[in-house]
PDB file of C-alpha atoms in Angstrom:
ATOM      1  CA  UNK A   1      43.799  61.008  46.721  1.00 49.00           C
ATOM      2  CA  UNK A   2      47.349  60.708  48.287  1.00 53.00           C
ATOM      3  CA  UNK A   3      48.362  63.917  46.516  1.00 54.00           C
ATOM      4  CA  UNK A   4      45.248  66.148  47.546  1.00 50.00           C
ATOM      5  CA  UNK A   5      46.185  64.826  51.649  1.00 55.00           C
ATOM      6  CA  UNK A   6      49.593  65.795  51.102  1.00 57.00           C
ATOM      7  CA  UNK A   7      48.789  68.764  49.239  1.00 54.00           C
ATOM      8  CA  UNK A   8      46.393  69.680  52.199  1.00 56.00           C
ATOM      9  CA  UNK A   9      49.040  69.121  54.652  1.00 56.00           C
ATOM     10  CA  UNK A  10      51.168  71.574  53.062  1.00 56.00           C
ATOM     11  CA  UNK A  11      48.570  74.229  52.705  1.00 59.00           C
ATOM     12  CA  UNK A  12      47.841  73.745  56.756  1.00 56.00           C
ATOM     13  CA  UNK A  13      51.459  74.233  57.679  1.00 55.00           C
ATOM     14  CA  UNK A  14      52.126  77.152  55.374  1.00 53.00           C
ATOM     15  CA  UNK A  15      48.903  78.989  56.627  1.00 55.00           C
ATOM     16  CA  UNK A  16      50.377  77.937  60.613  1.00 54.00           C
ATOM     17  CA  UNK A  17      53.490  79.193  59.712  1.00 54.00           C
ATOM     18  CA  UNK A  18      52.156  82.638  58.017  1.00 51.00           C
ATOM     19  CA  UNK A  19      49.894  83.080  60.830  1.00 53.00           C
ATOM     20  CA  UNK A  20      52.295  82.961  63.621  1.00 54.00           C
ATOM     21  CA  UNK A  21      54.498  85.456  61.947  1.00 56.00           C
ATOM     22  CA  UNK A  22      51.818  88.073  61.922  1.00 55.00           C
ATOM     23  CA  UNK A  23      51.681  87.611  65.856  1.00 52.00           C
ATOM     24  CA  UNK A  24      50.846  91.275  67.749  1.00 53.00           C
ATOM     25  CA  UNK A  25      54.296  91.939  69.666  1.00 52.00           C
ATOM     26  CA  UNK A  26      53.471  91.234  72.412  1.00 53.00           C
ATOM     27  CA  UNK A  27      51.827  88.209  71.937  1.00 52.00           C
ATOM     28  CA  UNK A  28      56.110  86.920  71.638  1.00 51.00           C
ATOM     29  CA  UNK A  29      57.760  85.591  74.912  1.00 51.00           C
ATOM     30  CA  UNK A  30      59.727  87.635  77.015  1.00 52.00           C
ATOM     31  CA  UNK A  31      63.287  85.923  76.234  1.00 51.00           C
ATOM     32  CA  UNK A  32      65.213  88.606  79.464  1.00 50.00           C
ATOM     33  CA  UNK A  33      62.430  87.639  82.138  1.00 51.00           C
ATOM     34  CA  UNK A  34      63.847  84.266  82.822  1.00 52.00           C
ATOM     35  CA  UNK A  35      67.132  83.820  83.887  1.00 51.00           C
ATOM     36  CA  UNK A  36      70.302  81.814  81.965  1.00 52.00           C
ATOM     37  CA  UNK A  37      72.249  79.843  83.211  1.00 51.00           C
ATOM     38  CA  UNK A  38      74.965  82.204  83.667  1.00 49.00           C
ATOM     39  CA  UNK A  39      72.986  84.824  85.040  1.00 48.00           C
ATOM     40  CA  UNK A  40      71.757  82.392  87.369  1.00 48.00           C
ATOM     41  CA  UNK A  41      75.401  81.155  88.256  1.00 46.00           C
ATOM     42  CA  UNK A  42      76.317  84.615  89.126  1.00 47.00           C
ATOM     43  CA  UNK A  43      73.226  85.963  91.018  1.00 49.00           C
ATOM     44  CA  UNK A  44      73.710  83.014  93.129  1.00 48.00           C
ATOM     45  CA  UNK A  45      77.852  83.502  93.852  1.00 46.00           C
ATOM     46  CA  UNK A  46      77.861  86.005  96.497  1.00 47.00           C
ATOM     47  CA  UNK A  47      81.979  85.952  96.336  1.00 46.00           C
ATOM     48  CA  UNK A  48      82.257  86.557  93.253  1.00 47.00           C
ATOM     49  CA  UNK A  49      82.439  90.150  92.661  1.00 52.00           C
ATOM     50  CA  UNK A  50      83.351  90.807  96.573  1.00 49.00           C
ATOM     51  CA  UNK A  51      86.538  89.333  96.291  1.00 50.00           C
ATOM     52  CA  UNK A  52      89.305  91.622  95.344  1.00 55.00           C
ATOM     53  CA  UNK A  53      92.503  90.453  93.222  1.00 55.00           C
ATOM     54  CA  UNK A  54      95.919  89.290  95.259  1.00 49.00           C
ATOM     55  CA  UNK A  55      98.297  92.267  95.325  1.00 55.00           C
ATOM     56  CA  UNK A  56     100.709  92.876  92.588  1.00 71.00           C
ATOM     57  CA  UNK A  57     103.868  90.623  92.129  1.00 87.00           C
ATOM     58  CA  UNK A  58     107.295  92.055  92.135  1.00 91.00           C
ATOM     59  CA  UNK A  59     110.973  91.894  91.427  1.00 93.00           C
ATOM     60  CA  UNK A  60     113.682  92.916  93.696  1.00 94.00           C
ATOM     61  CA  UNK A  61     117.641  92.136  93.639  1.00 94.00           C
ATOM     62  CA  UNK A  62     121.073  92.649  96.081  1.00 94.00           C
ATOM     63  CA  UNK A  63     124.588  92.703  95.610  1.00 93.00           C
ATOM     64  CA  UNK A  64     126.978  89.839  96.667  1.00 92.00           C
ATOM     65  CA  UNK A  65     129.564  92.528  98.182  1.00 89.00           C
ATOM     66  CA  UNK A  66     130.482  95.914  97.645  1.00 87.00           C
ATOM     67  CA  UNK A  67     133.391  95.590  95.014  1.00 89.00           C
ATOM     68  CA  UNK A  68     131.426  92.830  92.949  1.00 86.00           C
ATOM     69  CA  UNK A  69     128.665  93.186  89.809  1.00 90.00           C
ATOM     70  CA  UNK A  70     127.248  89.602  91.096  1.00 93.00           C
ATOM     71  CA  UNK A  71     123.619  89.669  92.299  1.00 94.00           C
ATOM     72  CA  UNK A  72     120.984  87.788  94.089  1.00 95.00           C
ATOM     73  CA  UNK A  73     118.017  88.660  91.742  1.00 96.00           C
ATOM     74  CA  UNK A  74     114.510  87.596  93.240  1.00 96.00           C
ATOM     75  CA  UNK A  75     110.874  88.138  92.006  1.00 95.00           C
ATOM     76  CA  UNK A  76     107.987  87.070  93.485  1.00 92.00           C
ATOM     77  CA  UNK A  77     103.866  86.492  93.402  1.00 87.00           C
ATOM     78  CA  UNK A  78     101.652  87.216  95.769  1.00 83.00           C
ATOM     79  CA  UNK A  79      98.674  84.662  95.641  1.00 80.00           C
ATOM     80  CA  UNK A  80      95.267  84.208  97.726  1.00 80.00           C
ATOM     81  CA  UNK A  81      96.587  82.482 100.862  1.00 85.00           C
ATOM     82  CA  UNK A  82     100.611  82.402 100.053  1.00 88.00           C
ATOM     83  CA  UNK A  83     103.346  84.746  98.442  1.00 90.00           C
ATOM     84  CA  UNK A  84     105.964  82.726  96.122  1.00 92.00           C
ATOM     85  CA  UNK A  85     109.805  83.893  96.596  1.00 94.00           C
ATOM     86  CA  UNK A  86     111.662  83.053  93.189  1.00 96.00           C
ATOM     87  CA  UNK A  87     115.710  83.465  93.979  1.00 96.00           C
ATOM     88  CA  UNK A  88     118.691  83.098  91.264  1.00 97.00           C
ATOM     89  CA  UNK A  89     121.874  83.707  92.769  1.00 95.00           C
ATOM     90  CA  UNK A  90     124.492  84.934  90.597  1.00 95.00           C
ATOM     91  CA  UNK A  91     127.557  85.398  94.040  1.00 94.00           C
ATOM     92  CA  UNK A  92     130.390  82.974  93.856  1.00 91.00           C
ATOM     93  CA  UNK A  93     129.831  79.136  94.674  1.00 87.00           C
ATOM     94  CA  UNK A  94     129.511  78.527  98.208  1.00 82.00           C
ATOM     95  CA  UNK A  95     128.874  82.460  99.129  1.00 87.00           C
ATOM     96  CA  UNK A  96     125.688  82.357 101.553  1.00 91.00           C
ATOM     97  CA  UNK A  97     123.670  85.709 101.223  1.00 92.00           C
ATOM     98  CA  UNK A  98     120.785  86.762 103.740  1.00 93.00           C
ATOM     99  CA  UNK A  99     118.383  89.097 102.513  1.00 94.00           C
ATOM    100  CA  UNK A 100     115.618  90.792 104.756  1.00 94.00           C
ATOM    101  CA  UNK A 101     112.444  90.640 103.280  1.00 92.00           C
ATOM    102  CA  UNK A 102     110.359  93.329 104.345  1.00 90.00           C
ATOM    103  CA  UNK A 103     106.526  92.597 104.283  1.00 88.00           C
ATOM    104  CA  UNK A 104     103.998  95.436 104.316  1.00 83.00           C
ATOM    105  CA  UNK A 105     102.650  97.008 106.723  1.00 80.00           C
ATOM    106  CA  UNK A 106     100.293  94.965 109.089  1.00 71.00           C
ATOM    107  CA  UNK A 107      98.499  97.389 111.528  1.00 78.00           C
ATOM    108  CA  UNK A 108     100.530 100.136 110.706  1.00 80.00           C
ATOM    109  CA  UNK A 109     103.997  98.640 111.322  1.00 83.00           C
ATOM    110  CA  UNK A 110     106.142  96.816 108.403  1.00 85.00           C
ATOM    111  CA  UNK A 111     107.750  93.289 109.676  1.00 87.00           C
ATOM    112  CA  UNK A 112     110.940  92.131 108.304  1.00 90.00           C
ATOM    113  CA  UNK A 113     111.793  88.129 108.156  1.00 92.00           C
ATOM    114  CA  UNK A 114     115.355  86.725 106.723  1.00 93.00           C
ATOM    115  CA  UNK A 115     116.004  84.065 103.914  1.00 93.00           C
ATOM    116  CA  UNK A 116     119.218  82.636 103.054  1.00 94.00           C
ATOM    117  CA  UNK A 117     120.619  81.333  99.545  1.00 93.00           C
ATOM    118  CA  UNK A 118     123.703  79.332  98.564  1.00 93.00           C
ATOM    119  CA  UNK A 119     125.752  80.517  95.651  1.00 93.00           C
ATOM    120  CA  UNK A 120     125.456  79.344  92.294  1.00 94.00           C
ATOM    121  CA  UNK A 121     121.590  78.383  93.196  1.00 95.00           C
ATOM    122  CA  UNK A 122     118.024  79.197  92.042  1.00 94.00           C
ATOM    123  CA  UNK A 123     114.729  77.774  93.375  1.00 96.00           C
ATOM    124  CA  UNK A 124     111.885  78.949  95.080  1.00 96.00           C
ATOM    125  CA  UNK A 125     109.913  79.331  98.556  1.00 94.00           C
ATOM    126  CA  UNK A 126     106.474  79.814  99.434  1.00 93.00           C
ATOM    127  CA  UNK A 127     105.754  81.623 102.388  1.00 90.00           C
ATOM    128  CA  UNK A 128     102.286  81.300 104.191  1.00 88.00           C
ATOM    129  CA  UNK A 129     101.620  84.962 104.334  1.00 74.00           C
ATOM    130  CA  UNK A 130      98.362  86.834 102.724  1.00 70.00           C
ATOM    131  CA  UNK A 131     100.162  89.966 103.108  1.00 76.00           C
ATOM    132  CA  UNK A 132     103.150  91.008 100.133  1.00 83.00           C
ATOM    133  CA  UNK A 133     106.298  91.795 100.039  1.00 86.00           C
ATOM    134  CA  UNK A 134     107.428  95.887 100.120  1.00 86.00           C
ATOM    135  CA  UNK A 135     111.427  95.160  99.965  1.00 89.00           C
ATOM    136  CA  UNK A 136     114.318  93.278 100.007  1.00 92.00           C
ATOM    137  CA  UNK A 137     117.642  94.766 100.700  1.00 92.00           C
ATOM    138  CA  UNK A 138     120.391  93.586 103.290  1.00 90.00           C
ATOM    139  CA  UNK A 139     119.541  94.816 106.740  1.00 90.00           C
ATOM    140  CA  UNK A 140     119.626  91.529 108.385  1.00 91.00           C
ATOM    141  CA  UNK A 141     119.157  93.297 111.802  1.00 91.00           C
ATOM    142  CA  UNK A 142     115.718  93.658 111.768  1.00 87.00           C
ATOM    143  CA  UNK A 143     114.664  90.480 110.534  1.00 88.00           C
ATOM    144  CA  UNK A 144     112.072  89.203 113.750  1.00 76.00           C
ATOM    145  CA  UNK A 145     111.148  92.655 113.896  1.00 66.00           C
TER     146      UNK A 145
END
């Protein structure tokens, strides 16, 4: 008796089985009609694709003096709310350099702001500007400009 139940049972889900794969098309789901969960994720971030990318970074470097191969390399990264100033200072220990950093144009008109290093020194400094940096060269005389 046990063996014509299970027997039965098989028969049932074999015939279930056959008969749902001979479903009409369009009988099936719709598996694109709902949303995923990353679909939803980005439908629903309005930022997301508005936002455009932080400018480029850069790299930039001056001489310690005239006669000398020394230089005051720099590179830097512009980020969302801040731009990172990377220095290494190759110039003789104790040498101070200022270098004008000139930041792009804001309405038009370029500013220029100054930054010092010892010699013999490397480091960083952030700077809370959005906008990024065009140049650095030596003309100290328009730095506040």
């Amino acid at each position: 008796m046990r063996t014509l139940t299970s027997a039965g049972a098989t028969i049932a889900a074999v015939g279930i089985t056959v008969g749902l794969m001979s479903a009409p098309a369009y009988a099936a789901p719709a598996a694109s009609a709902a949303p995923t969960a990353s679909t939803a994720s980005a439908l629903t971030t309005p930022h997301a694709q508005a936002a455009p990318r932080p400018p480029k970074s850069g790299k930039d470097s001056i001489k310690c003096s005239k006669h000398s191969s020394a230089r005051v390399n720099f590179s830097w990264k512009n980020g969302w709310e801040t731009t990172t100033l990377y220095f290494n200072n190759h110039c003789t220990k104790g040498k101070r350099i200022t270098a004008a950093i000139k930041w792009a144009p804001v309405d038009g008109k370029p500013w220029y702001e100054c930054f010092s290093t010892n010699g013999k020194t490397k480091g960083k400094h952030k700077f809370g500007h959005r906008t990024r940096i065009a140049d650095i060269n030596t003309r100290t005389k328009y730095c506040g400009k």
